[in-house]
Each structure stands twice: as structure tokens, then as C-alpha cells.
Amino acid sequence: MAVNRNFRTCPSTGLVYHEPAEKLIRWNAVAGVVSLLVGGVLALLVTLTRWPAVKLLPPDWFYLVLTAHGLDMLVFWIIFFEIAVLYFAASTLLKCRLATPKVAWVAFWLMIVGAITNNIAVFKGDSSVMFTSYVPMGAHPLFYLGFILFAVGALVACFVFFGTLVVGKAEKTYNGSIPLVTFGAVTAAIIAVFTIAAGAIILIPTFLWSVGLVSHIDSLMYRTVWWAFGHSSQQINVAAHVSVWYAIAAIVFGAKPMSEKVSRGAFVLYILFLQLASAHHLLADPGLTSNWKIFNTSYAMYLAVLASMVHGLTVPGAIEVAQRGKGFNKGLFEWLRKAPWGNPCFSGMFMSLVGFGFLGGISGVMMGTEQLNLIIHNTIYVPGHFHATVVVGTTLAFMALTYFLIPTLFRRELMFPGMAKWQTYVYGLGMMGFSVFMMGAGTLGVPRRHWDMAFSGAALPHEFPGAAYLMMGLMAVSGVLATVGGAMYLVNTVGSVFFGKKIVTPDFKRVPVREGMAPARPPEPAVAPAGHGAIGAGGFVAPGTFVLAMVFLTSFVLYYFVNWKYLSTVWPLK
Amino acid sequence: MSQAPATPGAADDDVHDEPIPMMQQLIDNPFLLLFLGVAMPTVLYIVWGVMEIVGIPLAK
Amino acid sequence: MSAIEPPAQRVWWKQPLDRVEGTWIVIAFAWCMVMFFMMPYWHVYGKQNLSNEAYRSSPEAFLAKAQAMVDKHTVRTVTEQNIPVVHPVPGADVYLVARLWQWWPVLELEEGQTYRLHIMSTDWLHGFSLQPENINIQVHPGYEHVVTLTPTKEGTYSIICNEYCGINHHTMASKLYVVKPKKS
Ligand code: HEM
Ligand SMILES: [Cu+2]
Ligand SMILES: [Cu+2]
């Protein structure tokens, strides 16, 4: 069997695409965007129902739509796009052929069939169990089956990724270590392997239970193992979007990592510790000891939080160094003021970074604290937190990356460049508002996954204060704004990919490449480069970033202790 | 079998280079990291957690 | 080289840290340690710690214990469904059943007294959410969770369900009354 070794070099970016990989990246990205489209329509319906003044859907439809929204967004959109990122990071960045494209197609179709099966089960109406599908509430067997097929497909795709690393090394397509962005992708893929294995351990028995072959699934066991899957999958997102931040910093600014050792070390901390934090979902559960809870929820002493704080410094730090090197060296923030704020690739990435850190990160660590979880668990604060991480963080980062991929990968011009400039702001700011108001409502006790905060039909209803209704109203308004931003993204990407003006390059040809294509490493400079030269201030190369980091830390510390103060006022518990 | 691909500018300079430090070798090895990344949470989170659940006593 | 290309140096491990990075790592690590030790610290010096005391139980066994309490300590009933309101002896074991879509029975506790509250579900997962205190605990079927709690202020509180438990999840709400201790 002949191996396809045809490559194309993108004339505008110099990136190299392996022919079969290119097609796979495109299709996975498109499948992701289609899921985002479906999930986005559902998001609007959910939001309009949780808007107390609108209350659009009846309860059965609300729970159905909420289940589908969670799945289509969190699972299908994110993971399809991540597979595209993995293939890109392995094949394109290593200038390497993709290992076993045929197997990669099998993976793709498994994922498609799985996603469709799962959606069918949900829309049939007897599987409104939320994406967490906690037992003993049962869904239709197809629900679990679809989920499992999708997960198997994703696992196969991860192994295609690892296979490509092996090929790249064996065929010497690059020199030395893999690029930092690829290393970040390795981190994501490793977490994905654990994630999917955990998913299999719990979902396969649950599937068997749904068809009657297993008589009982323990609810506490289910929640414990399910979250090893459910939360770790969020950690794939973190590793993936941090890699995308590094990639965009490199693409837009030519930024190089401040130091390889620190950035890679931080990714290693992710690999070792990030997944333990699944325990923060079980802090309010009976039966698990505080030892287990504290050790795991804190990522073994917050070592993965340390890693995120490091990335949060080194990504903007690398940008600052690159900008200062270009002469934007005045004062603390000239580098930031003169950044290309009209480039959606940059603005999206930067908002993703700031939103993920300030809103998602701080709130996540707070509610992942063993005792503090008590005043937050299952309130709408929780979706407030994860829309800041997985929407402002991951989704916005992926949107930003798309603006780069459309010309280089799809070879189309953006159809509405003016709209793209605004899109990241509308979506990013809308979603930040949405998250903050959800957190506000959660602090006042409003539950998540709840059709009616007025408890209509209850014998002994609870009355929430007016402030809680106000928060939910503001949340919905911001949510609608964010949906507009999402629609702007979808119109632009779908329009450009299918109908955009083709970018044609004269003399374009696909070049067959053989093994040993990497040029030899250029001789290293005799003396190690002496730091970053005469930029920065006070011995710091990136003083502006450092100041921002300290602002972040201050907010973090304040918010953290405010919540302890609040906890200390509630009823004593032992 | 294709002919041995000759890398231009022979790679044998490497011989004179300093050895790669242990930590860098470790970080450069994705499969070692894969093993650690799966083993750590399996033992610390899943196995430990499941053992605790199994050990919950019966109500009187 | 940039982050999308292999590192320029063959040996990058020995590249010295920038001062910004080094300083930040030290600060961030110190903060991580503070956050970590806050949790054990609160176990020793704080008053709000969720108990880990739990037992495996069955719906029948748990209902029987709750029924015994209801038979002995019911003081009145509320709503058309005549849900019993139970006023247990301070310091006693108190039982609260979570089931589709009801908390049963209604409890009346005394301010400043400490109770051992046993919570369990007899069907699906539910979420104990005490409002407006905003204390939230996951409730499992088959696991009897024993939480020691002390109401600090008299008033009428609500217990709502905040774990999705099916179509009438939004009707699963109840009251918890806290009254001044009776002088006797
Ligand atoms: C315009 C964008 C979006 C809006 C307006 C929106 C809105 C909402 C709303 C109102 C809820 C219901 C919260 C509740 O009642 O508990 C929700 C839940 C959720 N959303 Fe979104 N969302 C958006 C985008 C996303 C994206 C991009 C993702 C994932 C990448 C996502 C993931 C989820 C998940 C996982 C849930 C929880 C479902 C559950 O509780 O089972 N959302 N969203
Ligand atoms: Cu319930
Ligand atoms: Cu409920």
C-alpha cells in the first residue's frame, strides 16, 4: 500500500499540510462547527427559558433541550475541534505525514455516528438525563451507545496523534524536541486517554444496565468514576486552549516562549495532577473522606493551579517580549495598547486568556475548596463558572484560531472581515457578563438545571429575593448577546468555508516529500544568547505582564477570603 | 525499501554535543508521560476513591 | 524559535529562567500552599465542615427510622397533603427523606441546638439546598449521610432540590422551621 506523501506549503504562512491530514483537519473542524451551530440554537432556547420574564419552553422540553445543549457543546463541538487541533499540531507543526489516515477516518465516522445516535436518543424525548446521566435515572440505551461510540472514535484519533509523533521522530521530520504547541497537544491527548478510559469504565456498565444485563449501578460509584471522565475532559480543553494561546502568540507576534523549560514543565504538571481535580464534583457527597477530597480537589497541593498561573504569565509575557523587541518598549503597557486589537485572532485569544483566568480560574479554585463548595454546590454559580472556562476560555480560543485557519487551511478569504473584528468582542463580553450574572444568582442560591425558580405547583414553595430575579434577567440578556456573537461567528465561518472567495496561488503544486526532510539544525551560536537584551524595566523583561499578574493575584486572594468570610457566617456543620 | 535517505549535513556532529539532561529526556518522551498521566489519577483518584466507597459501613 | 517550531537549542533544559518567571513561580507557589493549608486549617479551627459520616442503607430501613421519628414527635401538619411537622428533641437524631418530589417530613428545630441530621434518598439523586443559608449537599439513594448541624437563627427556611430529578424537580421544595428553645 502506497503511503500518500504529498504535501502542500501554504504560501501565506509557510505551513506545511500533508494532503490526507489536511482533509481530516477540515472535516473534524467542520463537524465541530456544525455541533456548535446546533448547540447554539439550543443555548438560546435554554436561556430564554431561564429568563424568568420569558420562560419560553415547558419543563419537558426545557430538560430535553438542556441535555442536548450540554452534549452538543461540551462534548461534540469541543472534541471534534480538538481532534482537528491534535492533527494540526502533530502533522502540520512537525511537517510530518499523518500516521494511518484510514484509521483516522474510521475514528471520524465513529464519532459522527456516535454523536448522531446520541442526539437522536435525546430528541426522541426519553433521555432527558443531562449530559451527566446520573444513575439511577435512566436514559434510552442508544443514549449511552452513542456516547460510547463517540468516545471510542476519539480514543482512536488520539492514537493516530501518538502514531504521528512516532512517524515524525522515525522519519526525522524535525530536529530536537517537538514544538511547544505540539507538546501542549501531547498533554491534551494524554489527558484524553485517561478521560476516555474512565468514561468506558462507567458508561459501558451503564449501557448494559440500560438494556437489563446489569441489575444495579451504585450512584456514588457512578458519580465518582463518571467525573474522572467528565472533569478530565474539561482538562483536555484547558491543555488544548493553552496550546492555542501559545500558537496564536507565535503566529500573530512571532512570540517565542520565554523559556521552554518553564512552559513545558507547567504542561508536565498538568499531565501529572490536573485530572485529580475531578474530586471537586464530589465535595458535597457522603462517604468519601476529607483526606481523599482535600488531596484530590487540590490537584495534590494545587500544583496544576500553579501550572495555569505560570501559563497565564508566560503567554502574555512572550507577547510582551516580542512587542518590546519590535520597539513598543515605552512604559508598562505600550506593548499592549499597540497590540492588533482589530485582529480577531488576537483579540479572541487575549479575551480568552483574561476571561479564563479572572472569571473561570478564580471561581473554579474557590468552589473547588472542600468547605467552600458547600455554599456553591449545584447552584447556578456552577454553570456560571464553566461558561467562563469552557466558553470564554476554550470556545473563544478556538474561534480565534478559526480566523487563522480559514485562509491557510481552507484557502478561502473571510467573507465578512468587518464582522469578524467585532465578533470576538460581542461573544466574549456577552459571555463574560453571562457568567458573572450566573455566579451572582448562584450566590443567592438559585439552583442550576431548574425550570422554575418560582416553584410553581410546589406545596411549600421558596421565594427568592428580587435580586436573584434581577440576576437571572441580566444573565439572559447577556446570554442573548452572546448568542448573537455566536451567530456572527457561524455565519462568517460557514459562509467563508463554503462560499468565500478562493485564494489561488499561481504555480501552486503539491510536493511529495520523503523521509529525512528536516534540514539539519543550524549551528548553535557559540555563546548562549544573553537574555532578551535591553528591553523591559527593573531587570524584568516583561514588567507589564508582571503587573497584570499581580493584579490577578490580588483579586484572587481577595475573592478567596471573601468567600471564607461568607462561609463562616452560615450554620455550623460537622 | 527505499535508499537510505541521506540527511544533508550529516547528523554526526551530535556526537560532540553535550548530552541531553535527564529531565529533558523525560519531557521529550510522550509515552513515558502517557504512562504517568494515566497511572497517577487512576491510583490517586479512582482506586483510592472506589476503595473508600466500598468501605462505607452498613447502617445500624 | 517561536512556539510552533522546535526549540532553537538542542538542550533547552539548561536555559536560565527569566527573572519575571522565577519571581512569579515563587509567589504563585506560596499562594498555592496557603490555599492548600486553608482546608485542613478549617477542619481544626473552622465551624463549617461537611461530615463524612455515612452508612449504606436501604429505602425500607431508612423510611422505618423516619417513620418512628414522625410517630413520636409530630406536632402539627402543613398543606392540604398534611405533611407532618416534626419537632424532635434537641441533640437527637433527625431523619429527612428525599424522594420524588418531596422532602419528608417537615422539620422544626430549635435555635442554638445541635442535631444529627440523617439525609437519604429513596429513589434518585436529589440535592439538599437550604435557603437562604445556601448550604448544599448531594443526596444519594442508598447512602445515609449524617450531618451535624446547628441552626443559629430562628425563622422559616426553605429546603429546595438542586439536583435535577425529573420533570417535577422544580416542585420539590419544603420548609424548615427554626424556633426559639422552649423553656421548660
Ligand atoms: C451563546 C452561548 C451560550 C449560552 C447563551 C449558553 C447558555 C446556557 C444556559 C442558560 C444553560 C443552563 C444552565 C442551567 O439551567 O443549569 C447552559 C448550560 C450548559 N452549557 Fe451553555 N450556553 C452557551 C454556550 C455554551 C458552550 C459553547 C458550551 C460548551 C462548550 C456550553 C456548555 C454548557 C453545559 C455543559 C451546560 C450544562 C448542562 C447541564 O447542566 O447538564 N454552553 N448554557
Ligand atoms: Cu429532587
Ligand atoms: Cu431535583
PDB file of C-alpha atoms in Angstrom, chain A residues 3-245:
ATOM      1  CA  VAL A   3       1.710   5.891   1.569  1.00  0.00           C
ATOM      2  CA  ASN A   4       0.495   9.274   0.481  1.00  0.00           C
ATOM      3  CA  ARG A   5       3.386  11.648   0.977  1.00  0.00           C
ATOM      4  CA  ASN A   6       2.007  14.645  -0.798  1.00  0.00           C
ATOM      5  CA  PHE A   7       2.389  17.938   0.984  1.00  0.00           C
ATOM      6  CA  ARG A   8       1.286  21.449   0.230  1.00  0.00           C
ATOM      7  CA  THR A   9       3.060  24.502   1.516  1.00  0.00           C
ATOM      8  CA  CYS A  10       0.788  27.361   2.369  1.00  0.00           C
ATOM      9  CA  PRO A  11       2.144  30.387   0.536  1.00  0.00           C
ATOM     10  CA  SER A  12       0.871  32.909   3.049  1.00  0.00           C
ATOM     11  CA  THR A  13       2.040  31.225   6.243  1.00  0.00           C
ATOM     12  CA  GLY A  14       4.709  28.775   5.145  1.00  0.00           C
ATOM     13  CA  LEU A  15       2.904  25.995   6.998  1.00  0.00           C
ATOM     14  CA  VAL A  16       3.087  22.539   5.508  1.00  0.00           C
ATOM     15  CA  TYR A  17      -0.011  20.404   5.117  1.00  0.00           C
ATOM     16  CA  HIS A  18       0.023  16.692   4.490  1.00  0.00           C
ATOM     17  CA  GLU A  19      -2.727  16.000   1.982  1.00  0.00           C
ATOM     18  CA  PRO A  20      -4.771  13.400   3.937  1.00  0.00           C
ATOM     19  CA  ALA A  21      -4.198  15.244   7.205  1.00  0.00           C
ATOM     20  CA  GLU A  22      -5.439  18.458   5.702  1.00  0.00           C
ATOM     21  CA  LYS A  23      -8.685  16.844   4.708  1.00  0.00           C
ATOM     22  CA  LEU A  24      -9.129  15.278   8.128  1.00  0.00           C
ATOM     23  CA  ILE A  25      -8.431  18.536   9.915  1.00  0.00           C
ATOM     24  CA  ARG A  26     -11.015  20.260   7.749  1.00  0.00           C
ATOM     25  CA  TRP A  27     -13.695  17.653   8.282  1.00  0.00           C
ATOM     26  CA  ASN A  28     -13.197  17.426  12.003  1.00  0.00           C
ATOM     27  CA  ALA A  29     -13.320  21.198  12.305  1.00  0.00           C
ATOM     28  CA  VAL A  30     -16.465  21.355  10.194  1.00  0.00           C
ATOM     29  CA  ALA A  31     -18.159  18.644  12.274  1.00  0.00           C
ATOM     30  CA  GLY A  32     -17.268  20.660  15.360  1.00  0.00           C
ATOM     31  CA  VAL A  33     -18.737  23.846  13.943  1.00  0.00           C
ATOM     32  CA  VAL A  34     -21.945  22.049  12.969  1.00  0.00           C
ATOM     33  CA  SER A  35     -22.280  20.825  16.568  1.00  0.00           C
ATOM     34  CA  LEU A  36     -21.676  24.371  17.739  1.00  0.00           C
ATOM     35  CA  LEU A  37     -24.472  25.536  15.479  1.00  0.00           C
ATOM     36  CA  VAL A  38     -26.939  23.020  16.892  1.00  0.00           C
ATOM     37  CA  GLY A  39     -25.768  23.649  20.439  1.00  0.00           C
ATOM     38  CA  GLY A  40     -26.017  27.378  19.886  1.00  0.00           C
ATOM     39  CA  VAL A  41     -29.665  27.261  18.822  1.00  0.00           C
ATOM     40  CA  LEU A  42     -30.356  25.156  21.897  1.00  0.00           C
ATOM     41  CA  ALA A  43     -28.418  27.641  24.055  1.00  0.00           C
ATOM     42  CA  LEU A  44     -30.800  30.361  23.017  1.00  0.00           C
ATOM     43  CA  LEU A  45     -33.817  28.219  23.904  1.00  0.00           C
ATOM     44  CA  VAL A  46     -32.382  27.328  27.295  1.00  0.00           C
ATOM     45  CA  THR A  47     -31.501  30.915  28.035  1.00  0.00           C
ATOM     46  CA  LEU A  48     -34.941  32.179  27.092  1.00  0.00           C
ATOM     47  CA  THR A  49     -36.494  29.594  29.383  1.00  0.00           C
ATOM     48  CA  ARG A  50     -34.331  30.512  32.330  1.00  0.00           C
ATOM     49  CA  TRP A  51     -35.215  34.164  31.808  1.00  0.00           C
ATOM     50  CA  PRO A  52     -37.956  34.464  34.453  1.00  0.00           C
ATOM     51  CA  ALA A  53     -39.809  37.081  32.428  1.00  0.00           C
ATOM     52  CA  VAL A  54     -39.905  34.907  29.293  1.00  0.00           C
ATOM     53  CA  LYS A  55     -39.951  31.252  30.374  1.00  0.00           C
ATOM     54  CA  LEU A  56     -40.165  30.056  26.809  1.00  0.00           C
ATOM     55  CA  LEU A  57     -40.326  26.250  26.979  1.00  0.00           C
ATOM     56  CA  PRO A  58     -42.433  23.849  29.048  1.00  0.00           C
ATOM     57  CA  PRO A  59     -40.454  21.723  31.533  1.00  0.00           C
ATOM     58  CA  ASP A  60     -40.154  18.548  29.454  1.00  0.00           C
ATOM     59  CA  TRP A  61     -38.743  20.486  26.519  1.00  0.00           C
ATOM     60  CA  PHE A  62     -36.509  22.519  28.760  1.00  0.00           C
ATOM     61  CA  TYR A  63     -34.808  19.450  30.197  1.00  0.00           C
ATOM     62  CA  LEU A  64     -34.570  17.822  26.787  1.00  0.00           C
ATOM     63  CA  VAL A  65     -33.003  20.897  25.227  1.00  0.00           C
ATOM     64  CA  LEU A  66     -30.665  21.410  28.176  1.00  0.00           C
ATOM     65  CA  THR A  67     -29.450  17.821  27.880  1.00  0.00           C
ATOM     66  CA  ALA A  68     -28.784  18.280  24.174  1.00  0.00           C
ATOM     67  CA  HIS A  69     -27.125  21.669  24.690  1.00  0.00           C
ATOM     68  CA  GLY A  70     -24.664  20.212  27.188  1.00  0.00           C
ATOM     69  CA  LEU A  71     -23.793  17.297  24.950  1.00  0.00           C
ATOM     70  CA  ASP A  72     -23.547  19.107  21.641  1.00  0.00           C
ATOM     71  CA  MET A  73     -21.428  21.872  23.085  1.00  0.00           C
ATOM     72  CA  LEU A  74     -19.294  20.359  25.749  1.00  0.00           C
ATOM     73  CA  VAL A  75     -18.739  17.001  24.126  1.00  0.00           C
ATOM     74  CA  PHE A  76     -19.256  17.160  20.396  1.00  0.00           C
ATOM     75  CA  TRP A  77     -18.224  20.701  19.435  1.00  0.00           C
ATOM     76  CA  ILE A  78     -15.201  20.781  21.685  1.00  0.00           C
ATOM     77  CA  ILE A  79     -13.897  17.310  20.970  1.00  0.00           C
ATOM     78  CA  PHE A  80     -14.283  17.428  17.199  1.00  0.00           C
ATOM     79  CA  PHE A  81     -12.407  20.681  17.139  1.00  0.00           C
ATOM     80  CA  GLU A  82      -9.785  19.291  19.479  1.00  0.00           C
ATOM     81  CA  ILE A  83      -9.138  16.371  17.199  1.00  0.00           C
ATOM     82  CA  ALA A  84      -8.579  18.882  14.397  1.00  0.00           C
ATOM     83  CA  VAL A  85      -6.119  20.712  16.639  1.00  0.00           C
ATOM     84  CA  LEU A  86      -4.320  17.467  17.500  1.00  0.00           C
ATOM     85  CA  TYR A  87      -3.861  16.539  13.849  1.00  0.00           C
ATOM     86  CA  PHE A  88      -2.691  20.046  13.077  1.00  0.00           C
ATOM     87  CA  ALA A  89      -0.224  20.050  15.956  1.00  0.00           C
ATOM     88  CA  ALA A  90       1.226  16.686  15.001  1.00  0.00           C
ATOM     89  CA  SER A  91       1.166  16.709  11.229  1.00  0.00           C
ATOM     90  CA  THR A  92       1.491  20.333  10.225  1.00  0.00           C
ATOM     91  CA  LEU A  93       3.736  21.550  13.005  1.00  0.00           C
ATOM     92  CA  LEU A  94       6.041  18.545  12.768  1.00  0.00           C
ATOM     93  CA  LYS A  95       5.913  18.707   8.949  1.00  0.00           C
ATOM     94  CA  CYS A  96       5.131  15.046   9.162  1.00  0.00           C
ATOM     95  CA  ARG A  97       2.707  12.775   7.375  1.00  0.00           C
ATOM     96  CA  LEU A  98      -0.264  11.746   9.473  1.00  0.00           C
ATOM     97  CA  ALA A  99       0.039   8.153  10.615  1.00  0.00           C
ATOM     98  CA  THR A 100      -2.690   5.899   9.233  1.00  0.00           C
ATOM     99  CA  PRO A 101      -5.156   8.351   7.677  1.00  0.00           C
ATOM    100  CA  LYS A 102      -7.552   5.435   7.051  1.00  0.00           C
ATOM    101  CA  VAL A 103      -7.786   4.725  10.752  1.00  0.00           C
ATOM    102  CA  ALA A 104      -8.278   8.410  11.352  1.00  0.00           C
ATOM    103  CA  TRP A 105     -11.279   8.281   9.045  1.00  0.00           C
ATOM    104  CA  VAL A 106     -12.673   5.326  10.953  1.00  0.00           C
ATOM    105  CA  ALA A 107     -12.314   7.401  14.088  1.00  0.00           C
ATOM    106  CA  PHE A 108     -14.057  10.304  12.445  1.00  0.00           C
ATOM    107  CA  TRP A 109     -17.037   8.252  11.304  1.00  0.00           C
ATOM    108  CA  LEU A 110     -17.342   6.541  14.679  1.00  0.00           C
ATOM    109  CA  MET A 111     -17.534   9.941  16.262  1.00  0.00           C
ATOM    110  CA  ILE A 112     -20.108  11.139  13.746  1.00  0.00           C
ATOM    111  CA  VAL A 113     -22.290   8.070  14.162  1.00  0.00           C
ATOM    112  CA  GLY A 114     -21.938   8.292  17.930  1.00  0.00           C
ATOM    113  CA  ALA A 115     -22.866  11.971  18.039  1.00  0.00           C
ATOM    114  CA  ILE A 116     -25.884  11.472  15.799  1.00  0.00           C
ATOM    115  CA  THR A 117     -27.085   8.398  17.697  1.00  0.00           C
ATOM    116  CA  ASN A 118     -26.808  10.221  20.957  1.00  0.00           C
ATOM    117  CA  ASN A 119     -28.699  13.235  19.626  1.00  0.00           C
ATOM    118  CA  ILE A 120     -31.432  11.006  18.257  1.00  0.00           C
ATOM    119  CA  ALA A 121     -31.845   9.370  21.651  1.00  0.00           C
ATOM    120  CA  VAL A 122     -32.152  12.770  23.304  1.00  0.00           C
ATOM    121  CA  PHE A 123     -34.563  14.247  20.786  1.00  0.00           C
ATOM    122  CA  LYS A 124     -36.765  11.170  20.928  1.00  0.00           C
ATOM    123  CA  GLY A 125     -37.646  12.516  24.348  1.00  0.00           C
ATOM    124  CA  ASP A 126     -36.911   9.632  26.682  1.00  0.00           C
ATOM    125  CA  SER A 127     -33.335  10.541  27.504  1.00  0.00           C
ATOM    126  CA  SER A 128     -33.546  13.931  29.188  1.00  0.00           C
ATOM    127  CA  VAL A 129     -30.999  12.922  31.794  1.00  0.00           C
ATOM    128  CA  MET A 130     -28.483  15.754  31.273  1.00  0.00           C
ATOM    129  CA  PHE A 131     -25.058  15.030  29.868  1.00  0.00           C
ATOM    130  CA  THR A 132     -24.032  13.656  33.269  1.00  0.00           C
ATOM    131  CA  SER A 133     -26.718  10.925  33.069  1.00  0.00           C
ATOM    132  CA  TYR A 134     -26.502  10.152  36.765  1.00  0.00           C
ATOM    133  CA  VAL A 135     -27.933   6.770  37.658  1.00  0.00           C
ATOM    134  CA  PRO A 136     -30.432   5.577  38.768  1.00  0.00           C
ATOM    135  CA  MET A 137     -32.270   7.933  36.418  1.00  0.00           C
ATOM    136  CA  GLY A 138     -32.056   6.041  33.177  1.00  0.00           C
ATOM    137  CA  ALA A 139     -31.840   7.025  29.532  1.00  0.00           C
ATOM    138  CA  HIS A 140     -32.585   5.071  26.375  1.00  0.00           C
ATOM    139  CA  PRO A 141     -29.791   2.551  25.603  1.00  0.00           C
ATOM    140  CA  LEU A 142     -28.988   4.457  22.405  1.00  0.00           C
ATOM    141  CA  PHE A 143     -28.014   7.422  24.528  1.00  0.00           C
ATOM    142  CA  TYR A 144     -25.168   5.509  26.153  1.00  0.00           C
ATOM    143  CA  LEU A 145     -24.327   3.648  22.986  1.00  0.00           C
ATOM    144  CA  GLY A 146     -23.906   6.873  21.025  1.00  0.00           C
ATOM    145  CA  PHE A 147     -21.772   8.289  23.783  1.00  0.00           C
ATOM    146  CA  ILE A 148     -19.587   5.189  23.823  1.00  0.00           C
ATOM    147  CA  LEU A 149     -19.131   5.117  20.033  1.00  0.00           C
ATOM    148  CA  PHE A 150     -18.131   8.749  20.051  1.00  0.00           C
ATOM    149  CA  ALA A 151     -15.634   8.153  22.841  1.00  0.00           C
ATOM    150  CA  VAL A 152     -14.093   5.158  21.104  1.00  0.00           C
ATOM    151  CA  GLY A 153     -13.691   7.240  17.958  1.00  0.00           C
ATOM    152  CA  ALA A 154     -11.999   9.986  19.919  1.00  0.00           C
ATOM    153  CA  LEU A 155      -9.671   7.481  21.568  1.00  0.00           C
ATOM    154  CA  VAL A 156      -8.662   6.074  18.178  1.00  0.00           C
ATOM    155  CA  ALA A 157      -7.996   9.616  16.979  1.00  0.00           C
ATOM    156  CA  CYS A 158      -5.698  10.184  19.974  1.00  0.00           C
ATOM    157  CA  PHE A 159      -3.713   7.139  18.992  1.00  0.00           C
ATOM    158  CA  VAL A 160      -3.422   8.403  15.429  1.00  0.00           C
ATOM    159  CA  PHE A 161      -1.942  11.507  17.008  1.00  0.00           C
ATOM    160  CA  PHE A 162       0.552   9.496  19.047  1.00  0.00           C
ATOM    161  CA  GLY A 163       1.342   7.425  15.959  1.00  0.00           C
ATOM    162  CA  THR A 164       2.154  10.589  14.067  1.00  0.00           C
ATOM    163  CA  LEU A 165       4.619  11.599  16.763  1.00  0.00           C
ATOM    164  CA  VAL A 166       6.334   8.255  16.269  1.00  0.00           C
ATOM    165  CA  VAL A 167       6.433   8.701  12.498  1.00  0.00           C
ATOM    166  CA  GLY A 168       7.825  12.214  12.822  1.00  0.00           C
ATOM    167  CA  LYS A 169      10.591  11.014  15.062  1.00  0.00           C
ATOM    168  CA  ALA A 170      11.405   7.972  12.951  1.00  0.00           C
ATOM    169  CA  GLU A 171      11.405   9.908   9.705  1.00  0.00           C
ATOM    170  CA  LYS A 172      13.294  12.801  11.279  1.00  0.00           C
ATOM    171  CA  THR A 173      10.930  15.444  10.039  1.00  0.00           C
ATOM    172  CA  TYR A 174      12.072  17.824  12.749  1.00  0.00           C
ATOM    173  CA  ASN A 175      15.174  18.405  14.820  1.00  0.00           C
ATOM    174  CA  GLY A 176      15.455  18.137  18.566  1.00  0.00           C
ATOM    175  CA  SER A 177      12.360  18.424  20.707  1.00  0.00           C
ATOM    176  CA  ILE A 178       8.848  18.880  19.396  1.00  0.00           C
ATOM    177  CA  PRO A 179       7.460  22.442  19.294  1.00  0.00           C
ATOM    178  CA  LEU A 180       5.896  23.739  22.479  1.00  0.00           C
ATOM    179  CA  VAL A 181       2.436  23.845  20.914  1.00  0.00           C
ATOM    180  CA  THR A 182       2.732  20.212  19.908  1.00  0.00           C
ATOM    181  CA  PHE A 183       3.837  19.442  23.433  1.00  0.00           C
ATOM    182  CA  GLY A 184       0.699  21.094  24.698  1.00  0.00           C
ATOM    183  CA  ALA A 185      -1.272  18.909  22.312  1.00  0.00           C
ATOM    184  CA  VAL A 186       0.534  15.856  23.712  1.00  0.00           C
ATOM    185  CA  THR A 187      -0.646  16.946  27.138  1.00  0.00           C
ATOM    186  CA  ALA A 188      -4.212  17.206  25.882  1.00  0.00           C
ATOM    187  CA  ALA A 189      -4.014  13.790  24.221  1.00  0.00           C
ATOM    188  CA  ILE A 190      -2.617  12.126  27.344  1.00  0.00           C
ATOM    189  CA  ILE A 191      -5.403  13.551  29.449  1.00  0.00           C
ATOM    190  CA  ALA A 192      -7.834  12.405  26.767  1.00  0.00           C
ATOM    191  CA  VAL A 193      -6.650   8.817  27.038  1.00  0.00           C
ATOM    192  CA  PHE A 194      -7.307   8.743  30.773  1.00  0.00           C
ATOM    193  CA  THR A 195     -10.584  10.557  30.289  1.00  0.00           C
ATOM    194  CA  ILE A 196     -11.923   8.124  27.757  1.00  0.00           C
ATOM    195  CA  ALA A 197     -10.741   5.100  29.692  1.00  0.00           C
ATOM    196  CA  ALA A 198     -12.637   6.346  32.731  1.00  0.00           C
ATOM    197  CA  GLY A 199     -15.654   7.001  30.559  1.00  0.00           C
ATOM    198  CA  ALA A 200     -15.550   3.450  29.289  1.00  0.00           C
ATOM    199  CA  ILE A 201     -15.280   2.021  32.803  1.00  0.00           C
ATOM    200  CA  ILE A 202     -18.509   3.676  33.797  1.00  0.00           C
ATOM    201  CA  LEU A 203     -20.546   4.058  30.630  1.00  0.00           C
ATOM    202  CA  ILE A 204     -20.233   0.504  29.372  1.00  0.00           C
ATOM    203  CA  PRO A 205     -21.761  -0.989  32.550  1.00  0.00           C
ATOM    204  CA  THR A 206     -24.390   1.737  32.471  1.00  0.00           C
ATOM    205  CA  PHE A 207     -25.250   0.823  28.909  1.00  0.00           C
ATOM    206  CA  LEU A 208     -25.564  -2.810  29.957  1.00  0.00           C
ATOM    207  CA  TRP A 209     -27.741  -1.715  32.854  1.00  0.00           C
ATOM    208  CA  SER A 210     -29.998   0.212  30.454  1.00  0.00           C
ATOM    209  CA  VAL A 211     -30.596  -2.917  28.400  1.00  0.00           C
ATOM    210  CA  GLY A 212     -31.155  -5.002  31.508  1.00  0.00           C
ATOM    211  CA  LEU A 213     -27.955  -7.022  31.619  1.00  0.00           C
ATOM    212  CA  VAL A 214     -26.674  -5.453  34.811  1.00  0.00           C
ATOM    213  CA  SER A 215     -29.064  -5.111  37.695  1.00  0.00           C
ATOM    214  CA  HIS A 216     -27.704  -2.218  39.714  1.00  0.00           C
ATOM    215  CA  ILE A 217     -25.289   0.670  39.344  1.00  0.00           C
ATOM    216  CA  ASP A 218     -24.285   2.392  42.528  1.00  0.00           C
ATOM    217  CA  SER A 219     -24.967   6.120  42.361  1.00  0.00           C
ATOM    218  CA  LEU A 220     -21.936   7.190  44.361  1.00  0.00           C
ATOM    219  CA  MET A 221     -19.622   4.920  42.415  1.00  0.00           C
ATOM    220  CA  TYR A 222     -21.129   6.288  39.232  1.00  0.00           C
ATOM    221  CA  ARG A 223     -20.576   9.890  40.196  1.00  0.00           C
ATOM    222  CA  THR A 224     -17.011   9.202  41.299  1.00  0.00           C
ATOM    223  CA  VAL A 225     -15.929   7.422  38.148  1.00  0.00           C
ATOM    224  CA  TRP A 226     -18.120   9.488  35.834  1.00  0.00           C
ATOM    225  CA  TRP A 227     -16.380  12.661  36.958  1.00  0.00           C
ATOM    226  CA  ALA A 228     -12.990  11.116  36.269  1.00  0.00           C
ATOM    227  CA  PHE A 229     -14.315  11.252  32.745  1.00  0.00           C
ATOM    228  CA  GLY A 230     -16.461  14.389  32.918  1.00  0.00           C
ATOM    229  CA  HIS A 231     -13.993  16.641  34.565  1.00  0.00           C
ATOM    230  CA  SER A 232     -10.859  15.317  32.923  1.00  0.00           C
ATOM    231  CA  SER A 233     -12.474  16.114  29.639  1.00  0.00           C
ATOM    232  CA  GLN A 234     -12.511  19.755  30.751  1.00  0.00           C
ATOM    233  CA  GLN A 235      -8.820  19.401  31.416  1.00  0.00           C
ATOM    234  CA  ILE A 236      -8.286  18.328  27.824  1.00  0.00           C
ATOM    235  CA  ASN A 237      -9.853  21.653  26.941  1.00  0.00           C
ATOM    236  CA  VAL A 238      -7.525  23.564  29.206  1.00  0.00           C
ATOM    237  CA  ALA A 239      -4.440  21.921  27.748  1.00  0.00           C
ATOM    238  CA  ALA A 240      -5.792  22.455  24.232  1.00  0.00           C
ATOM    239  CA  HIS A 241      -6.694  26.089  24.603  1.00  0.00           C
ATOM    240  CA  VAL A 242      -3.463  26.944  26.378  1.00  0.00           C
ATOM    241  CA  SER A 243      -1.671  25.433  23.383  1.00  0.00           C
ATOM    242  CA  VAL A 244      -3.834  27.542  21.109  1.00  0.00           C
ATOM    243  CA  TRP A 245      -2.838  30.647  23.096  1.00  0.00           C
TER     244      TRP A 245
END
